[in-house]
Coordinates of C-alpha atoms (C1' of nucleotides) in Angstrom, one line a residue:
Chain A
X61 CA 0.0 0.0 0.0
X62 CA 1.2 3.3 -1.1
X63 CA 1.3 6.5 1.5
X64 CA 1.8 9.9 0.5
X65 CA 1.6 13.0 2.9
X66 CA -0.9 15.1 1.5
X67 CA -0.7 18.8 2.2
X68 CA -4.1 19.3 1.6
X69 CA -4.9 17.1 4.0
X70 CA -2.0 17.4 6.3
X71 CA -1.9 13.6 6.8
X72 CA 0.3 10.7 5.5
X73 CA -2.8 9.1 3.1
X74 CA -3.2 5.6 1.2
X75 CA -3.0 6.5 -2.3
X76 CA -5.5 5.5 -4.2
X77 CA -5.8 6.8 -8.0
X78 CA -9.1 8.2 -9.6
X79 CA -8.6 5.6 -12.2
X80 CA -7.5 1.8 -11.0
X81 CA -3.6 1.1 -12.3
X82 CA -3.5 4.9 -13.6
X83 CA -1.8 8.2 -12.3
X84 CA -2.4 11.8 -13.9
X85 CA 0.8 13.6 -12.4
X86 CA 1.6 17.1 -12.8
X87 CA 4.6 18.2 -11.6
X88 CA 5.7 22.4 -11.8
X89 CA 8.4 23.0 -14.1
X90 CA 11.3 25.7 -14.2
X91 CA 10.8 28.7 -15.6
X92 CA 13.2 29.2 -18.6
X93 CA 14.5 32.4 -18.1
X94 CA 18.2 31.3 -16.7
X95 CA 19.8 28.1 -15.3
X96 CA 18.6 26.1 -13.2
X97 CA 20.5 25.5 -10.1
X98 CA 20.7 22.6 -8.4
X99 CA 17.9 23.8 -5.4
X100 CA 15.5 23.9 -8.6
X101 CA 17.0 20.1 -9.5
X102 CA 16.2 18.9 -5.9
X103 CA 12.3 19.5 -7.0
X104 CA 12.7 17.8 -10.0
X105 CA 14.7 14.5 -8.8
X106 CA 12.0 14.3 -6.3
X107 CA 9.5 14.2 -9.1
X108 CA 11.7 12.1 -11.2
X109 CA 11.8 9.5 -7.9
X110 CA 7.8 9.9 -7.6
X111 CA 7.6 9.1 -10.8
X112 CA 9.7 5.9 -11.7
X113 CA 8.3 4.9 -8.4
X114 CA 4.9 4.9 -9.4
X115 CA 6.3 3.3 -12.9
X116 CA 7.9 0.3 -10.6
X117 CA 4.8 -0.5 -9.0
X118 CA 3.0 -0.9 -12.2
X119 CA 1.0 2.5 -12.3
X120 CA 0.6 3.6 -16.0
X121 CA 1.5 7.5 -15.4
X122 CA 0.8 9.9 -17.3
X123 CA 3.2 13.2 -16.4
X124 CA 2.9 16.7 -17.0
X125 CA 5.6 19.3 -16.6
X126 CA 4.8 22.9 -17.1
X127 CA 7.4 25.2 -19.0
X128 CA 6.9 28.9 -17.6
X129 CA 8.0 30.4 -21.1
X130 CA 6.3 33.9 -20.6
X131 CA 6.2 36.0 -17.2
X132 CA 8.0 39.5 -16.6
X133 CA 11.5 37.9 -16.0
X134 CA 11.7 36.2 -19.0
X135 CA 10.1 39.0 -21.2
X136 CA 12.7 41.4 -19.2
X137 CA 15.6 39.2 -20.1
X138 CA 13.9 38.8 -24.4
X139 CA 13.9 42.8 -24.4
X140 CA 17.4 43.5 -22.3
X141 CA 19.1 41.3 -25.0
X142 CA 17.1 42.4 -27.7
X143 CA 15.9 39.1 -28.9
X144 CA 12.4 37.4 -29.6
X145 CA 10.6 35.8 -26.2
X146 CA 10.9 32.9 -28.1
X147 CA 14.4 33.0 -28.8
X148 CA 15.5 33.8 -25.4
X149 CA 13.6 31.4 -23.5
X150 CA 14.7 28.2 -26.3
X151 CA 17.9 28.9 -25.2
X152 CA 17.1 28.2 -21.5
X153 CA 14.3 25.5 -22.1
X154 CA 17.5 23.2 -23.8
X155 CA 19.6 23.7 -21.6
X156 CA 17.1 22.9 -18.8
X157 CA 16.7 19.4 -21.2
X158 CA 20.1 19.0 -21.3
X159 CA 21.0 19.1 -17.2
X160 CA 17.9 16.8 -17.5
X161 CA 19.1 14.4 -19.0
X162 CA 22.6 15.0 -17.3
X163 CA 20.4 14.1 -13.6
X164 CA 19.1 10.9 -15.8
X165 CA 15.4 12.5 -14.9
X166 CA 12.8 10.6 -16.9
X167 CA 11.2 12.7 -19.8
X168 CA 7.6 13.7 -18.8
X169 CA 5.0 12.5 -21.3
X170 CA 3.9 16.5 -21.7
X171 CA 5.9 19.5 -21.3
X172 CA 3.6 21.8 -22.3
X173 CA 4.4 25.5 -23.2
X174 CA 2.9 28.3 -21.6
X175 CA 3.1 30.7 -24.7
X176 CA 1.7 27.6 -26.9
X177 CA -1.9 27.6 -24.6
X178 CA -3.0 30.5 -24.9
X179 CA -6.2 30.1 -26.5
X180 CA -6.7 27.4 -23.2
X181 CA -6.1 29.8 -20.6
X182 CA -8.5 32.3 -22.3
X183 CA -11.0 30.1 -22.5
X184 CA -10.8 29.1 -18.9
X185 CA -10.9 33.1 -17.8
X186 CA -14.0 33.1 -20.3
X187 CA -15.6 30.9 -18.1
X188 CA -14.6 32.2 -15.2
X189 CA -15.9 35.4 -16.2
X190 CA -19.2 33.9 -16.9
X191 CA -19.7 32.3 -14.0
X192 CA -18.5 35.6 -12.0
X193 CA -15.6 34.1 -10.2
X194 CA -13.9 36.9 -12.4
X195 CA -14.0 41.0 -13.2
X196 CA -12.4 43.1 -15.9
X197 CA -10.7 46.1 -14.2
X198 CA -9.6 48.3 -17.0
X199 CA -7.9 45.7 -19.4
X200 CA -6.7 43.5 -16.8
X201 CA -8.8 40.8 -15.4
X202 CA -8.7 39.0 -11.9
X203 CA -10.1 36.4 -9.9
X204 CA -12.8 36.9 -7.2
X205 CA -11.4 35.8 -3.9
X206 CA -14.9 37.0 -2.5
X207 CA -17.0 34.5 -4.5
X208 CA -14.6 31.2 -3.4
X209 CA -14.8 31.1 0.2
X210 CA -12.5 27.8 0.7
X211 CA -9.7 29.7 -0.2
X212 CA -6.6 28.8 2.0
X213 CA -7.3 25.1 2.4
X214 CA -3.5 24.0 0.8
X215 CA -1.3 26.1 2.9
X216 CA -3.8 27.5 5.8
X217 CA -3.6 31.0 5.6
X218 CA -6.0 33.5 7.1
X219 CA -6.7 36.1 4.1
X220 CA -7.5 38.4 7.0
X221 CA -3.4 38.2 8.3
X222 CA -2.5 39.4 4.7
X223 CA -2.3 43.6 5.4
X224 CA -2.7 45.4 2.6
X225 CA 0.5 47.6 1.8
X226 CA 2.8 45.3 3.8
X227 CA 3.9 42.8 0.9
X228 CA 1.1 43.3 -1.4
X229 CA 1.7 45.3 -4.5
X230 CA 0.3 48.7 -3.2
X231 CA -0.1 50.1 -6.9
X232 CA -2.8 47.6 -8.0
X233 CA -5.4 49.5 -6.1
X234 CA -7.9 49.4 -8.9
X235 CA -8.4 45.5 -7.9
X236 CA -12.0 45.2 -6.0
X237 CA -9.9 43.8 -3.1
X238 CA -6.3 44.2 -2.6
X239 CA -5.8 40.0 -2.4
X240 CA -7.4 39.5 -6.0
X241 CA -4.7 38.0 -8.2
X242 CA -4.6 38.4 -11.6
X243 CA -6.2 36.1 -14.3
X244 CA -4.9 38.6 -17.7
X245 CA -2.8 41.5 -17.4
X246 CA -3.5 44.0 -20.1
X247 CA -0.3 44.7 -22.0
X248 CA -0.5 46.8 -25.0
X249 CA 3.3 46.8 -26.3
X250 CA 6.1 44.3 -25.9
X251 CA 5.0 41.0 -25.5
X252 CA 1.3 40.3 -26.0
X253 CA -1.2 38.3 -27.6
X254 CA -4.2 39.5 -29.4
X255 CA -7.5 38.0 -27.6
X256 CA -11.5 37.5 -27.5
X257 CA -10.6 38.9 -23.6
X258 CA -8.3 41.8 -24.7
X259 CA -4.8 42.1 -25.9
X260 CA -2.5 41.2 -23.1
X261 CA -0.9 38.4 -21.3
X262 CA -1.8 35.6 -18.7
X263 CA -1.0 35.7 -15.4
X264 CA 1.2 33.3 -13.9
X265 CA -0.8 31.1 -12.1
X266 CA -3.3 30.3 -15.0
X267 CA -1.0 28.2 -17.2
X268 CA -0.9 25.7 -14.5
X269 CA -4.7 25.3 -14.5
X270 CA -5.6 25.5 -18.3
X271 CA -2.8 23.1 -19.0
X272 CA -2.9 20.4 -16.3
X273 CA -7.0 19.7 -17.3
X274 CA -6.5 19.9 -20.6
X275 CA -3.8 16.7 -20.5
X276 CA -5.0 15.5 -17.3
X277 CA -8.7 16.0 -17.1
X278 CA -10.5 18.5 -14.8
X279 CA -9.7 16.2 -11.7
X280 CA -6.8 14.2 -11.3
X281 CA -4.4 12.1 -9.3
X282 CA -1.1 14.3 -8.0
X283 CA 0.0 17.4 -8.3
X284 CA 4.0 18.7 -7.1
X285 CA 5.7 21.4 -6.6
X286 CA 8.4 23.0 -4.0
X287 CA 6.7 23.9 -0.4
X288 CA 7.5 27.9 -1.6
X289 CA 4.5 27.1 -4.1
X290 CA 1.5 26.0 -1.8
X291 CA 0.9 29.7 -1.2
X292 CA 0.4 31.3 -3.5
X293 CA 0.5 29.8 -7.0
X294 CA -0.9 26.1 -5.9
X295 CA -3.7 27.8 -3.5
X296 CA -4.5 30.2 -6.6
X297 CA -4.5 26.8 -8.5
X298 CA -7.0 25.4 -7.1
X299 CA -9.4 28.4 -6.8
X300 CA -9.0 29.2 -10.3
X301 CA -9.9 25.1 -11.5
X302 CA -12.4 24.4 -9.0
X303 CA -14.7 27.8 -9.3
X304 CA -14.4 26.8 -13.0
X305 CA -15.2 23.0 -13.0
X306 CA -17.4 23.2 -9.4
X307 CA -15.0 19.8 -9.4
X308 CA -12.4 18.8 -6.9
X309 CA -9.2 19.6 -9.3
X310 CA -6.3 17.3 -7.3
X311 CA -6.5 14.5 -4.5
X312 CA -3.2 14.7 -3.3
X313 CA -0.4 17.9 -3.3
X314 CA 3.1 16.9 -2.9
X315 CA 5.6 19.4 -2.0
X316 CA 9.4 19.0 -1.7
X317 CA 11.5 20.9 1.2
X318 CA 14.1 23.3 0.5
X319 CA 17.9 22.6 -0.8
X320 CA 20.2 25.2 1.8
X321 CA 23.7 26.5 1.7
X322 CA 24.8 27.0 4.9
X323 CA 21.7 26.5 6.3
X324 CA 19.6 29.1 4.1
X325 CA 17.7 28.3 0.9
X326 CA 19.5 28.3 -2.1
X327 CA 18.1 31.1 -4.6
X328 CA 18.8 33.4 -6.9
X329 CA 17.9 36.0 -5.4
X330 CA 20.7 35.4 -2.4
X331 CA 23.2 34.2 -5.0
X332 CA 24.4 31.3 -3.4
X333 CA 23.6 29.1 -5.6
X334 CA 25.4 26.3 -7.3
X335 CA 24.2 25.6 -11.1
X336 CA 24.4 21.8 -12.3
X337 CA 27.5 23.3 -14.6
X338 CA 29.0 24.6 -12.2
X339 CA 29.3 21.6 -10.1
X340 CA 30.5 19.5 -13.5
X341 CA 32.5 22.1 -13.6
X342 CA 34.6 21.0 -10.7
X343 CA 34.6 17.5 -11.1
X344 CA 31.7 15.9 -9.9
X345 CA 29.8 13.1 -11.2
X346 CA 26.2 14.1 -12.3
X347 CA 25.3 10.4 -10.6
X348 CA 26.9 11.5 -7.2
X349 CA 25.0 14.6 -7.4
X350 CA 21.6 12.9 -8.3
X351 CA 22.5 10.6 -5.3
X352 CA 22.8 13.5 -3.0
X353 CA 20.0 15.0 -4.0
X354 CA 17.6 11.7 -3.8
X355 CA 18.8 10.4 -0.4
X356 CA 17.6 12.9 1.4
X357 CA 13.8 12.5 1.9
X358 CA 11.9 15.0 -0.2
X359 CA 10.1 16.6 2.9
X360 CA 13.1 17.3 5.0
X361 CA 15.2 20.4 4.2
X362 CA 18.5 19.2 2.6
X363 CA 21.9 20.9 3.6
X364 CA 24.3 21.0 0.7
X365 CA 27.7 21.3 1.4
X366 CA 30.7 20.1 -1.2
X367 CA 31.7 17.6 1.7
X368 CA 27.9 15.8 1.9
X369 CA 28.9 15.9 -2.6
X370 CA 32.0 14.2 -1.7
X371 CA 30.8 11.4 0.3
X372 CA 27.5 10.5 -2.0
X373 CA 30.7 10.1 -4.8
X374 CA 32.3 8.0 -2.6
X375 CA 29.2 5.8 -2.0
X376 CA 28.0 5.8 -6.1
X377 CA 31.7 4.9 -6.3
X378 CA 31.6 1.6 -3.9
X379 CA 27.8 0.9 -5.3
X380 CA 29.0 0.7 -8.4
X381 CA 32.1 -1.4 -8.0
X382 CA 30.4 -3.7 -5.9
X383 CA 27.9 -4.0 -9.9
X384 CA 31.2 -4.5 -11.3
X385 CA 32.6 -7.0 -9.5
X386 CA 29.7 -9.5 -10.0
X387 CA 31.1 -10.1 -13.0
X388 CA 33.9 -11.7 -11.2
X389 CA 32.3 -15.0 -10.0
X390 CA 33.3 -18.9 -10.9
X391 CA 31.4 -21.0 -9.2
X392 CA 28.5 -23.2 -10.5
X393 CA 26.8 -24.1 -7.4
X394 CA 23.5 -22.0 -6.8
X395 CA 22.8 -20.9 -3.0
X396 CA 19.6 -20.4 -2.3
X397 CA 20.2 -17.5 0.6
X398 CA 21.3 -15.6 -2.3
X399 CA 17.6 -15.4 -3.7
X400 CA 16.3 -15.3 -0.3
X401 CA 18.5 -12.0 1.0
X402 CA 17.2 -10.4 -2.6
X403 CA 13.6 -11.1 -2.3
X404 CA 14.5 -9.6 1.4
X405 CA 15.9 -6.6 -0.1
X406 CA 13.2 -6.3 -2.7
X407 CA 10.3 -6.5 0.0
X408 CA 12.5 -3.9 2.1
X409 CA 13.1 -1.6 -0.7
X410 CA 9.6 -1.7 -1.7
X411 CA 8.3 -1.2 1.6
X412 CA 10.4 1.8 2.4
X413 CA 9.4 3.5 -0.8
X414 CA 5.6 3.0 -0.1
X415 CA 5.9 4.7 3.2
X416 CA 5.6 7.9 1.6
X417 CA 9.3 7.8 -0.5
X418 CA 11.3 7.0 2.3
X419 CA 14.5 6.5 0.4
X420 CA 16.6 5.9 3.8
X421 CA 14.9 3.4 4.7
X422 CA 14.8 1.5 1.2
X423 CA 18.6 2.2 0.4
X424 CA 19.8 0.6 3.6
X425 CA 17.8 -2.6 2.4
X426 CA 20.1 -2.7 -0.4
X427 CA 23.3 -2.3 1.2
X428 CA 22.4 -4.9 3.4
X429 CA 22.2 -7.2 0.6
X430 CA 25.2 -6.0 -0.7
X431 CA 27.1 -6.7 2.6
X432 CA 26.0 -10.2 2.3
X433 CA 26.7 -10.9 -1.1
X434 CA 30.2 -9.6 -0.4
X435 CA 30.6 -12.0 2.0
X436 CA 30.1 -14.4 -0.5
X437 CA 32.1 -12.9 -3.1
X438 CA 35.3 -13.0 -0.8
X439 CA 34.4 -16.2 0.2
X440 CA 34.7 -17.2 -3.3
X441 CA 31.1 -19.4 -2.5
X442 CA 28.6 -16.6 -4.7
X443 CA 28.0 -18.7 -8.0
X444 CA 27.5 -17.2 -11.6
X445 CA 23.6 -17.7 -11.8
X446 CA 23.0 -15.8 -8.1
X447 CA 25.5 -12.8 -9.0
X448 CA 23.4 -12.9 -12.6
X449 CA 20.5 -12.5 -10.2
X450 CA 22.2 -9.4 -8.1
X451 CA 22.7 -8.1 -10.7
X452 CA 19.7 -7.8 -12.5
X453 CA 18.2 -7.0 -9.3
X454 CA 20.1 -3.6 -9.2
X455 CA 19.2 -3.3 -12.8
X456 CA 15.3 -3.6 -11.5
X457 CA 15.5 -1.2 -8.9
X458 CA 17.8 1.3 -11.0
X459 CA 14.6 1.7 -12.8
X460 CA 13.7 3.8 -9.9
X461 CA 17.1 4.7 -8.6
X462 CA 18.9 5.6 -12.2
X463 CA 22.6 5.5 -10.2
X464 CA 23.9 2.8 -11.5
X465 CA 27.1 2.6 -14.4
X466 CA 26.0 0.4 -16.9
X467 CA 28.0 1.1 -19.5
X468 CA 29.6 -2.2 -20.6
X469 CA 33.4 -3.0 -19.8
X470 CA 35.8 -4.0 -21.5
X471 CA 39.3 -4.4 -21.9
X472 CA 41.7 -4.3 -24.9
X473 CA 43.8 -7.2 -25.9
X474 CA 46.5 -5.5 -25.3
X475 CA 45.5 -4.7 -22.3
X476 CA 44.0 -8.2 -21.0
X477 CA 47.4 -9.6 -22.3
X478 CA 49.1 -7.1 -19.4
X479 CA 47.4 -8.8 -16.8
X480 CA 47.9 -11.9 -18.0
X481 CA 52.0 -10.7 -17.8
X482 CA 51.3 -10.0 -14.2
X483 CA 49.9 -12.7 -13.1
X484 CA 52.9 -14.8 -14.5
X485 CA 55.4 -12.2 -13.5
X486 CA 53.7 -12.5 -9.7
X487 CA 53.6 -16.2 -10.0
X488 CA 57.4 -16.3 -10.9
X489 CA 57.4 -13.8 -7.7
X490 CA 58.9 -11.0 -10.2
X491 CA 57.4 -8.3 -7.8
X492 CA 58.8 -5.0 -9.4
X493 CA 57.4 -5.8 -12.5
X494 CA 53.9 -6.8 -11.1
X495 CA 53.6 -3.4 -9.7
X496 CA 54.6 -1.4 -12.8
X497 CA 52.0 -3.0 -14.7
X498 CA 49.8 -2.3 -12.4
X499 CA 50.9 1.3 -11.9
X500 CA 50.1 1.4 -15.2
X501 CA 47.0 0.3 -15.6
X502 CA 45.8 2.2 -12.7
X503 CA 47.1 5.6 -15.0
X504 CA 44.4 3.7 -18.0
X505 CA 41.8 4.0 -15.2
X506 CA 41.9 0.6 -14.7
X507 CA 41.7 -0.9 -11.0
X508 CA 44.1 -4.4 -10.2
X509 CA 42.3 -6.5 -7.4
X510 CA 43.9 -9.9 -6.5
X511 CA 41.6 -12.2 -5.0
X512 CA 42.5 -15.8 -4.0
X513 CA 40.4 -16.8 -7.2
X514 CA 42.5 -14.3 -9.4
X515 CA 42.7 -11.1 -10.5
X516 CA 39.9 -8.7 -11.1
X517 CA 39.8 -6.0 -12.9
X518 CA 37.5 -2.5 -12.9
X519 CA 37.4 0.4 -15.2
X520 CA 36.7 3.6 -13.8
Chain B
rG243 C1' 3.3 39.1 14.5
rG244 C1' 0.6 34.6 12.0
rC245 C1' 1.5 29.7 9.9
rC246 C1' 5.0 25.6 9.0
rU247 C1' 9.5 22.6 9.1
rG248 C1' 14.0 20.7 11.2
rG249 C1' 17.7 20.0 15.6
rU250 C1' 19.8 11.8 16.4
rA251 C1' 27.8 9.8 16.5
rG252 C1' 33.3 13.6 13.1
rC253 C1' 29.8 14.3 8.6
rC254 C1' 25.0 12.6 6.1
rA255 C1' 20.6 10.2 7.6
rA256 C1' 16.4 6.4 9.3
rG257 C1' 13.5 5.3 13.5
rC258 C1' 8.3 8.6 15.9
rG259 C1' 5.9 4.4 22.8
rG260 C1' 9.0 -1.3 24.2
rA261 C1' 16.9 -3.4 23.4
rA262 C1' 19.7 3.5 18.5
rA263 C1' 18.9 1.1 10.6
rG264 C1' 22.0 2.5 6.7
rG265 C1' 25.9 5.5 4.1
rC266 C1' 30.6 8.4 4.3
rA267 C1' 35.1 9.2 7.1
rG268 C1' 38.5 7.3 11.2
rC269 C1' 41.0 3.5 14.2
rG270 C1' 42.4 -1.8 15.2
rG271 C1' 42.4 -6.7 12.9
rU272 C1' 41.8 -10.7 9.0
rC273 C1' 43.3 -11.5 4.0
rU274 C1' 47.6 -10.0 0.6
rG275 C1' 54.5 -10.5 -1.8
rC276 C1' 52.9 -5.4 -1.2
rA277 C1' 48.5 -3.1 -2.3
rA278 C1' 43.4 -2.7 -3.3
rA279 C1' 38.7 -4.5 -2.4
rA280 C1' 35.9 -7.1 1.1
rC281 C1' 35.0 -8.8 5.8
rC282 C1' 35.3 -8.7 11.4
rG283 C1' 35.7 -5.4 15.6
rC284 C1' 35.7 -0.4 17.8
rU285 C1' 33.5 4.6 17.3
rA286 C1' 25.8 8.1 20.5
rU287 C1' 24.3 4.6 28.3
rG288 C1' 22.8 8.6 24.0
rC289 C1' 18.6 11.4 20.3
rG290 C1' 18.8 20.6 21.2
rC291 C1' 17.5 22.1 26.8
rC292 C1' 14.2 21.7 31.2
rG293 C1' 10.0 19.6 33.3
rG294 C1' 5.8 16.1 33.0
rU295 C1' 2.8 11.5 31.6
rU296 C1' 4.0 6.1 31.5
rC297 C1' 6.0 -0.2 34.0
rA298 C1' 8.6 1.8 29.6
rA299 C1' 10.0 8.2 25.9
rA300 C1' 14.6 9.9 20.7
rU301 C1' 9.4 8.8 20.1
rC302 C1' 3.5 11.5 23.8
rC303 C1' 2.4 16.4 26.6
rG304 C1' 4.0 21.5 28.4
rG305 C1' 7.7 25.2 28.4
rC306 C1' 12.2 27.1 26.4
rC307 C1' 16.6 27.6 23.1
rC308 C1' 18.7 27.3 18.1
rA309 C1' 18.4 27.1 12.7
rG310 C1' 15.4 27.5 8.4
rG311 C1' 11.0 28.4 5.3
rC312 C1' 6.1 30.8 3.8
rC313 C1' 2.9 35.3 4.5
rU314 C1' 1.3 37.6 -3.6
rC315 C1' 9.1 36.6 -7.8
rC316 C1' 10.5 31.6 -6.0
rA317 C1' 11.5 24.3 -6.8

RNA sequence: GGCCUGGUAGCCAAGCGGAAAGGCAGCGGUCUGCAAAACCGCUAUGCGCCGGUUCAAAUCCGGCCCAGGCCUCCA
């Protein structure tokens, strides 16, 4: 059984989809106006984890992420260069793919386009307007926080706390009541798009509801985001889609916890942030930082420091030299502990992960099993067929994981022929010239282990 | 001020009422020609602090301290 915590709810729930073995996901996406950094990539490996979890449990899913391609940062940055909207956010929306794929995050089945739905968020004001959950005020249009008195049921707030003047924008008096967001801002030059509601541009929060329905109906399964959007993009969400459809628009709201640099949130804004280049930049492995940036469960705040980076290396390092050196086994004779401690580890893993994504909790499952396989290995007793069946268990829960090297290894001739010198040369106790073939092969990236049931090799 | 997180070994991190998982690092040992890897052992009488409830509390309750977030840009 499945558990999420539900912020709506404020509860850890049984998850249970709309439709049986299905999963309408929406997950908020970047906004392409600069690089991402890697705070922004902590949301999206929590997504990516949600998702390929939901996959390994047999859900078909069906995932939306939004692509912010139109809002006043990126129309700033499309005029300060001097370049189309479209050319300047392109430019961010591939890169944004790119450090994607980099992470090894699955590709969402949508990535809708803000700019490319425009006629769907019109239509949706259009019917907010009818129904009067909306008002034109000069060319602009907003909703009416009046008319949807549940408002605040995501992130609690008490409209009443929110003074007027304090952080609210003090120059959109003309608003009925100070709290009304916008639906349409009216925008007669620069970037705008000629409408039945006027010329202008959406507001922010209305891309999110025109496209999620219109890929994942008007109610779906699970909906995702960072904790900084419950209030207020998520909670204006929700009033937008459900004054529209009268329908309950999402049965569970996931939100992530915050990625901090010396203990405050990473953001642009504060400039200490690290981009995903930046970090390649020094040397890291993309799969070390992935690692990092999963093991953490996605509701606790998450520290990053470049020594925490250093020791998930280390452990992608030893996880995947332990995948290596299955290769390594001789013996015929099964075990039948070795199936057992997997379908231990599997149960384990699988339990963790259904207790709301508790990754700790699953990971230690599989470095138990690797402890005990280890012993195995060294004891030279782990036979072909049960490392075959490690191994294509770490290939099963990679599907969820995505850490593992499994690039296939090989050696030259050449250099299997070297090791094939060494062994002689140790055997004929010629020491000195062991080690220099060794040394180099070490300097070919290639790692010299002598068992007592021979050498073993791995590639770095 | 209101609302919400978190504080567990040198570092990261589970556990959330009944003997403190796991990872990284360190030390000692086994193995090895030497290494490496792996394994074994050691490393929190203790879970921010003070009280309380209970046969039993890291876990529940009350108070306090520290750090962070949200309160119309934000993952």
């Amino acid at each position: 059984m499945i558990k999420f915590y539900n912020t709506l709810t404020k509860r850890k729930e049984e998850f249970k989809p709309i439709k049986e073995g299905m999963v309408g996901l929406y997950t908020c996406g970047p906004t392409v106006y600069d690089l991402a950094h890697i705070g922004n990539f902590r949301a999206y490996v929590f997504e990516d984890l949600l998702h390929r979890y939901l996959e390994y449990r047999n859900f078909k899913v069906i995932r939306v992420m939004n692509i912010t391609d139109v809002d006043d940062k990126t129309i700033k940055g499309c005029q300060r260069e001097g370049i189309s909207l479209r050319e300047y956010t392109d430019r961010y929306l591939f890169a944004f793919m790119e450090d994607m794929e980099t992470l090894r995050l699955k590709k969402p089945d949508y990535m809708p386009r803000a700019t490319e739905h425009i006629p769907d968020m019109v239509s949706l004001i259009k019917k907010l307007l009818q129904k009067g959950y909306a008002y034109r005020k000069d060319g602009s249009i907003y909703f009416r926080l009046s008319k949807f008195p549940s408002y605040g049921k995501l992130s609690g707030i008490d409209l009443s706390q929110i003074k007027p003047g304090a952080r609210v924008d003090v120059d959109e008096y003309e608003k009925e009541d100070v709290r009304d967001f916008a639906l349409w801002k009216e925008e007669k030059e620069g970037v705008f798009w000629d409408t039945e509601i006027g010329r202008g541009r959406p507001g922010w929060h209305i891309e999110c509801s025109a496209m999620s329905m219109k890929y994942l109906g008007e109610s779906f399964d699970i909906h995702t985001g960072g904790v900084d959007n419950i209030f207020p993009h998520h909670e204006n969400e929700i009033a937008q889609s459900e004054a529209a459809t009268g329908k309950k628009f999402v049965n569970y709201w996931l939100h992530c916890a915050h990625l901090l640099v010396n203990n405050e949130k990473m953001s642009k804004s504060k400039g200490n942030f690290y981009t995903l280049r930046d970090l390649l930049k020094k040397g890291y492995n993309p799969i070390s930082i992935r690692y990092l940036l999963i093991s953490t469960h996605y509701r606790d705040p998450l520290n990053f420091t470049e020594k925490s980076l250093i020791q998930a290396d280390s452990t992608i390092k030893n996880y995947n030299a332990f995948y290596q050196a299955l290769e390594f086994c001789k013996r015929e004779k099964r075990d039948k502990s070795v199936k057992d401690a997997i379908e231990k580890a599997r149960q384990g893993f699988i339990s963790g992960l259904d207790d709301d994504l508790n990754i700790s909790l699953a990971l230690s499952e599989i470095f138990n099993l690797i402890k005990k396989v280890n012993i195995s290995i060294s004891e030279g007793s782990l036979s072909i067929v049960d490392a075959l069946d490690v191994k294509s268990f770490l290939e099963e829960i990679d599907s969820v994981l995505a850490i593992l090297d499994k690039e296939k290894k090989e050696l030259t001739e050449e250099e299997k022929g070297m090791i094939k010198e060494r062994e002689k040369a140790r055997k004929d106790k010629n020491f000195t010239k062991a080690d220099e073939i060794r040394e180099i092969l070490k300097n070919k990236g290639i790692i010299l282990e002598d068992t007592p049931y021979g050498t073993r090799w791995k590639k770095l």
